[in-house]
Coordinates of C-alpha atoms in Angstrom, one line a residue:
X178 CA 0.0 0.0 0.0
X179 CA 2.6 2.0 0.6
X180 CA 4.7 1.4 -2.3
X181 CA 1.4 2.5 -4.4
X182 CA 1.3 6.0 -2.1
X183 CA 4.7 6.6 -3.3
X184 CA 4.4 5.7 -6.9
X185 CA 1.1 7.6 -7.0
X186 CA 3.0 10.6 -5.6
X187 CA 5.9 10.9 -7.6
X188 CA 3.6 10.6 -11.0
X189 CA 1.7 13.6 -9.1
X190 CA 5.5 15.6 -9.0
X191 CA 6.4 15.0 -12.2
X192 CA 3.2 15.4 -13.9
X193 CA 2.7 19.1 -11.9
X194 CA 6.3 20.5 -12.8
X195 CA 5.9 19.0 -16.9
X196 CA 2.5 20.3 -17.3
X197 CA 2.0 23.2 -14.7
X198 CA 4.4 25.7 -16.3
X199 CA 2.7 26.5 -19.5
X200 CA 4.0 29.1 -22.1
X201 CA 5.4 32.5 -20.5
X202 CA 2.9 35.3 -21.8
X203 CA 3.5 38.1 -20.2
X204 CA 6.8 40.4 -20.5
X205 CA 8.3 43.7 -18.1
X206 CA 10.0 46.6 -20.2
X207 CA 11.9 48.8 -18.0
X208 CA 14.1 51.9 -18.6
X209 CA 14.4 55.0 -21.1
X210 CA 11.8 57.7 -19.5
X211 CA 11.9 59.4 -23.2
X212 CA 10.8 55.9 -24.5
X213 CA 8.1 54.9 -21.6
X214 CA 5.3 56.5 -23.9
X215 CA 6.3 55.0 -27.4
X216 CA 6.8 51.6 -24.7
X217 CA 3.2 52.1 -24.2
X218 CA 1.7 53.0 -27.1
X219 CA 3.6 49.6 -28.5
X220 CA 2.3 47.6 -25.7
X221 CA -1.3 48.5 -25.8
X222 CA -1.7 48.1 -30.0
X223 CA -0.1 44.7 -29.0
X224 CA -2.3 43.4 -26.6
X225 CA -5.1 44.6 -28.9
X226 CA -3.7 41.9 -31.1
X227 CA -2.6 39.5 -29.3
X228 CA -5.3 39.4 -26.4
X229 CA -3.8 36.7 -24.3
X230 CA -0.8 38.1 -24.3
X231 CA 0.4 40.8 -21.5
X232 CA 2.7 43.9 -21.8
X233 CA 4.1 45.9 -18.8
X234 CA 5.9 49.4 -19.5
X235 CA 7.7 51.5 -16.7
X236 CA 10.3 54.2 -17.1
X237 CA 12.7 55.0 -15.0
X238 CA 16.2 55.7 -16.7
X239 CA 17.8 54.1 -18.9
X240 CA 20.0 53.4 -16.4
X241 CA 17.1 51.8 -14.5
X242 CA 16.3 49.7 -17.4
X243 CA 19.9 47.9 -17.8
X244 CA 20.2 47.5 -13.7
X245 CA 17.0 45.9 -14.1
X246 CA 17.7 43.7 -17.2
X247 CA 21.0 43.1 -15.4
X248 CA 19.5 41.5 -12.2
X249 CA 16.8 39.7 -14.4
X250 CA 13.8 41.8 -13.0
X251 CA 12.9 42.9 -16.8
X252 CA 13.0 41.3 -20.1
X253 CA 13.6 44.2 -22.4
X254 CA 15.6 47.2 -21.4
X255 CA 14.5 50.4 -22.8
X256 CA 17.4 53.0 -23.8
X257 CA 18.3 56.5 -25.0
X258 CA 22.2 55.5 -25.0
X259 CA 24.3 52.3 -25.5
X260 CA 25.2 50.6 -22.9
X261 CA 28.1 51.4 -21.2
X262 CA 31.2 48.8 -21.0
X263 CA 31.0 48.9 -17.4
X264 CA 27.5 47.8 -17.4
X265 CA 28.3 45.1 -19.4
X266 CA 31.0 43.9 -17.5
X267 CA 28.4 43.4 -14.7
X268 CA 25.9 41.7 -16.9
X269 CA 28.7 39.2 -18.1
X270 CA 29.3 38.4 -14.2
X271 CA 25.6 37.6 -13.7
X272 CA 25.2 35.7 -16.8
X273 CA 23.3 38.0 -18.7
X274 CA 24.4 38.4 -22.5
X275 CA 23.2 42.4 -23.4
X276 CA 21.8 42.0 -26.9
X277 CA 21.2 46.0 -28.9
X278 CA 18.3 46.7 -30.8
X279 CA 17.4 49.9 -32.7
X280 CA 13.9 50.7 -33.0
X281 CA 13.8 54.9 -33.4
X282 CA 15.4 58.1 -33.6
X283 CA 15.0 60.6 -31.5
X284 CA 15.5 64.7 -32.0
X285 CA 16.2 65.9 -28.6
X286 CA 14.6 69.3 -27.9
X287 CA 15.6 72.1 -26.5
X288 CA 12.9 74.2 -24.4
X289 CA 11.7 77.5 -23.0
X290 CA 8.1 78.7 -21.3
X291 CA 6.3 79.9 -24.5
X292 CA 6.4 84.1 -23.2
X293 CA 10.4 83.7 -23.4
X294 CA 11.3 85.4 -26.1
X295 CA 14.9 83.9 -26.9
X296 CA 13.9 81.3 -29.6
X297 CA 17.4 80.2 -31.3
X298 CA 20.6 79.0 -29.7
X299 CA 24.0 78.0 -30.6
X300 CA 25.8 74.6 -29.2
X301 CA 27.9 77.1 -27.6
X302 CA 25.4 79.4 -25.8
X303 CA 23.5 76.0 -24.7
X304 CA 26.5 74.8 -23.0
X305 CA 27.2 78.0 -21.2
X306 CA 23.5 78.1 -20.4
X307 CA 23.6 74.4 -18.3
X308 CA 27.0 74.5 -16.8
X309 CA 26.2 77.9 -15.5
X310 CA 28.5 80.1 -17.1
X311 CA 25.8 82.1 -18.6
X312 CA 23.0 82.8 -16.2
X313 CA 20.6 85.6 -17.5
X314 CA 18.7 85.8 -20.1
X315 CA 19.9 88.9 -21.4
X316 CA 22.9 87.3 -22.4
X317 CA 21.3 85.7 -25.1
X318 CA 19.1 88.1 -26.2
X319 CA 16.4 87.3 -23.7
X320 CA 14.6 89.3 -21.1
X321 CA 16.5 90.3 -17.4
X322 CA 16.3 87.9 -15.3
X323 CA 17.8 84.7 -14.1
X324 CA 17.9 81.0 -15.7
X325 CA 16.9 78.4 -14.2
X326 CA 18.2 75.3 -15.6
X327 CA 16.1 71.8 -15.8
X328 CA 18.0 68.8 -16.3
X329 CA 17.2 65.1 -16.1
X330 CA 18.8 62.9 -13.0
X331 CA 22.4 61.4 -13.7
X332 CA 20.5 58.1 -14.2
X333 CA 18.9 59.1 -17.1
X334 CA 20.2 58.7 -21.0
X335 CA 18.8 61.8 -22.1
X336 CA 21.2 63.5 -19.1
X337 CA 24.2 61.6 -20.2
X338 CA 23.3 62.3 -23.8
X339 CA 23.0 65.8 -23.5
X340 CA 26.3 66.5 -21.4
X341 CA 28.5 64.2 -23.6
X342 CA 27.0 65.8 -27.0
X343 CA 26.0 69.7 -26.0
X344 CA 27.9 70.3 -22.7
X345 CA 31.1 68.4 -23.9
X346 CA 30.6 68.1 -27.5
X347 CA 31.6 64.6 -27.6
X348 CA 35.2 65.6 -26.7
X349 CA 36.4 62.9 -24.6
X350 CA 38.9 65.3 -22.6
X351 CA 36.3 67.8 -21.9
X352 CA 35.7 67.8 -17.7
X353 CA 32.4 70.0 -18.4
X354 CA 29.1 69.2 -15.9
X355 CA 25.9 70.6 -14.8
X356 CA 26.1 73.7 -13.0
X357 CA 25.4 73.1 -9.6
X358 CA 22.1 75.2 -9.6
X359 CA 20.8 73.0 -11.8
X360 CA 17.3 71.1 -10.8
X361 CA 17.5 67.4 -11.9
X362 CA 14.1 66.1 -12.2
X363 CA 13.0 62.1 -12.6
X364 CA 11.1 62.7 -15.7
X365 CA 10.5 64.2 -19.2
X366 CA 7.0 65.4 -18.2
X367 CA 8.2 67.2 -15.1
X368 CA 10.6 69.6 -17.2
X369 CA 7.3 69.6 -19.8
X370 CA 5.2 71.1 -16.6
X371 CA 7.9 73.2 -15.0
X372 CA 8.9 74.7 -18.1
X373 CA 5.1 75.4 -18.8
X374 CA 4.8 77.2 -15.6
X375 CA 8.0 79.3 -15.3
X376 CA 9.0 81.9 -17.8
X377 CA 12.5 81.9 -17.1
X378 CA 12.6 77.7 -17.3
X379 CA 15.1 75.8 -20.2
X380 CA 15.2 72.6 -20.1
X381 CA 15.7 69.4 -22.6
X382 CA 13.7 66.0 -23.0
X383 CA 12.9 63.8 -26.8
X384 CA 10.6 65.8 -29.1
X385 CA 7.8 63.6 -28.2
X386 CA 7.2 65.6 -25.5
X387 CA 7.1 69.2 -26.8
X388 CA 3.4 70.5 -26.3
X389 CA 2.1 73.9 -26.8
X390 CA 3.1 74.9 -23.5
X391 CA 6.6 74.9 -24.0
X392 CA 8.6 76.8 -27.3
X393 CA 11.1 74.7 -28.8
X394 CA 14.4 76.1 -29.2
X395 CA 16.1 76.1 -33.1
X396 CA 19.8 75.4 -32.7
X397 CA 22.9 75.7 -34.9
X398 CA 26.3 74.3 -34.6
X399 CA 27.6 77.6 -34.5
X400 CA 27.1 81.2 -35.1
X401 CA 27.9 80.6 -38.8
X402 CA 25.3 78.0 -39.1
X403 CA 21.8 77.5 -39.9
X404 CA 19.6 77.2 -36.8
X405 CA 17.1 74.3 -37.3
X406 CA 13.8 73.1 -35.3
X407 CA 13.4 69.5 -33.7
X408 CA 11.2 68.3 -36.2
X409 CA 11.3 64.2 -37.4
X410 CA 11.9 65.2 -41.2
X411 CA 15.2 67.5 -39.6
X412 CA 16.1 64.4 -37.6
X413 CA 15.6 62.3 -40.9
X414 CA 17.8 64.4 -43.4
X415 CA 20.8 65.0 -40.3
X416 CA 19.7 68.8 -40.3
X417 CA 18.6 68.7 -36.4
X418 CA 22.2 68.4 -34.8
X419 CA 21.1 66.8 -31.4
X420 CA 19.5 63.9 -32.6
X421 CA 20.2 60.0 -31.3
X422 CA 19.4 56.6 -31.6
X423 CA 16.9 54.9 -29.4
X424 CA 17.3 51.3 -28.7
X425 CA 15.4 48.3 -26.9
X426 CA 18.1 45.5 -24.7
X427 CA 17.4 41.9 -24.5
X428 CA 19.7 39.2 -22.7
X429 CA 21.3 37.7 -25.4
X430 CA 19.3 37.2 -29.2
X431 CA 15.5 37.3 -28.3
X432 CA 13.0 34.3 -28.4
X433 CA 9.9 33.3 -27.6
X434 CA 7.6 36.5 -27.1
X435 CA 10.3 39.1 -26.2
X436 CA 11.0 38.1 -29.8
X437 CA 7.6 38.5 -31.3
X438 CA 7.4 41.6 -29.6
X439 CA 10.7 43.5 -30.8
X440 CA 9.1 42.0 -34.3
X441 CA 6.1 44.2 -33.8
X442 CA 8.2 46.8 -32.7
X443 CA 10.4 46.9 -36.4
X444 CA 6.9 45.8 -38.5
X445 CA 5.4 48.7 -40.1
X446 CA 2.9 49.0 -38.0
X447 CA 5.3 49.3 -35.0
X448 CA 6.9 52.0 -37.1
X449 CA 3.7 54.0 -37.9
X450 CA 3.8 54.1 -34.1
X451 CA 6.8 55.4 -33.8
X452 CA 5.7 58.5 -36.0
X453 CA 2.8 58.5 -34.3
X454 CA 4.3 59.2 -30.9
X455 CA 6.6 61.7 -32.2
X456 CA 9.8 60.1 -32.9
X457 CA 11.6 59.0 -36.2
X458 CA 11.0 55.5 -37.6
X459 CA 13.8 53.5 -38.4
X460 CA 11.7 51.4 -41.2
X461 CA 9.2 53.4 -43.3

């Protein structure tokens, strides 16, 4: 009788952990807080065609999204900036494999409170604007009083983006940072509202966001040069010159729905989404 019990109860084991663990059909996306609203938008025409299937976006950072795809609490990490070779170093001591994918481009823009009337910049005037070494508007044309800069946190690819490309202009040697009055806000919608609000605001985030409450800035290279507005078909023809990449992360070369996702993501439709949020398609 015994002997039965036990042969009934490891059929009952093995029969749970074969048949009890069906297909995985849900996914996390994590990261990029310039990407969370094309994340969604993906996401939601997803799940409208593939009902049984479940999509969750958050933001965060970019930075957020790799720490998160690094300690395996996310499938897909969302991005404004490749990965840095420190963080994968890390990932290759956990086991994890980072795997790039570009989806979009991005036009990073510029922005001032609508009544501001300053309404083109230079590369160089920018940077002097957000380390600090310009710090009225009359400097640049504008009204008296002081700027107050917005910037996104340290964890956030936009921040790094913007530094490396506008504050340093991707001179390797250059030491430039913030200035130290600078407000670092979590999000791309909090510099949207603050700028909206404060007349003497700048701040940056992906075109996606500009609304009618803010003014986006034209800029030029240099005084020389022409002065062009974040607009996709400027991004498209190289005209805009802070423009980037943006990129989903997988661990190691996607499969199973991670995969059929990312293939949404690059189909046309995924594409018209992209436009339709604002950014550049990759695939038209």
């Amino acid at each position: 009788m015994l002997r039965k019990f036990l042969f009934v109860l490891i059929v009952s084991i093995f029969a749970t952990s074969t048949f009890a663990a069906p297909e995985k059909n849900s996914i996390q996306i994590k990261g990029s807080d310039t990407m969370v609203n094309l994340g969604q938008a993906w996401a939601e025409k997803y799940m409208e065609i593939n009902p049984t299937d479940f999509i969750a976006v958050t933001g965060g950072g970019s930075g957020t999204g790799f720490s998160s795809l690094i300690s395996g609490t996310c499938d897909i990490a969302m991005s404004s900036r490749n990965i840095k070779e420190k963080e994968i170093a890390l990932a290759k001591q956990k086991g994890i494999n980072p795997n790039e994918i570009k989806v979009a481009l991005d036009g990073l823009a510029v922005v001032v409170n609508p009544a501001n009337p300053v309404s083109k910049l230079t590369f160089d005037q920018l940077a002097g604007i957000f380390t600090g070494k310009i710090s009225n508007w009359k400097e640049v044309g504008g009204k008296d009083g002081k700027i107050v800069i917005l910037s996104r946190e340290v964890n956030s690819g936009t921040h790094v983006y913007f530094k490396e490309h506008v504050l340093r202009k991707n001179d390797p040697n250059s030491k430039e940072e913030f200035a130290p009055s600078a407000l670092m806000l979590s999000s791309s919608q909090a510099i949207a509202d603050e700028v909206a609000q404060n007349s003497n605001a700048i701040g940056y985030y992906g075109m996606g966001y500009i609304s009618s409450k803010q003014k986006p800035i034209m800029v030029a290279k240099d005084e020389k040069g022409e002065y062009e507005a974040p607009t996709i078909e400027n991004v498209i023809n190289g005209k805009y010159p802070i423009s980037r990449p943006l990129f989903l992360y997988t661990n190691g070369e996607s499969q199973g729905l991670v995969k059929k996702f990312i293939d949404f993501c690059l189909s046309k439709e995924g594409q018209d989404i992209v436009l339709k949020t604002d950014f550049v398609p990759i695939n038209r």
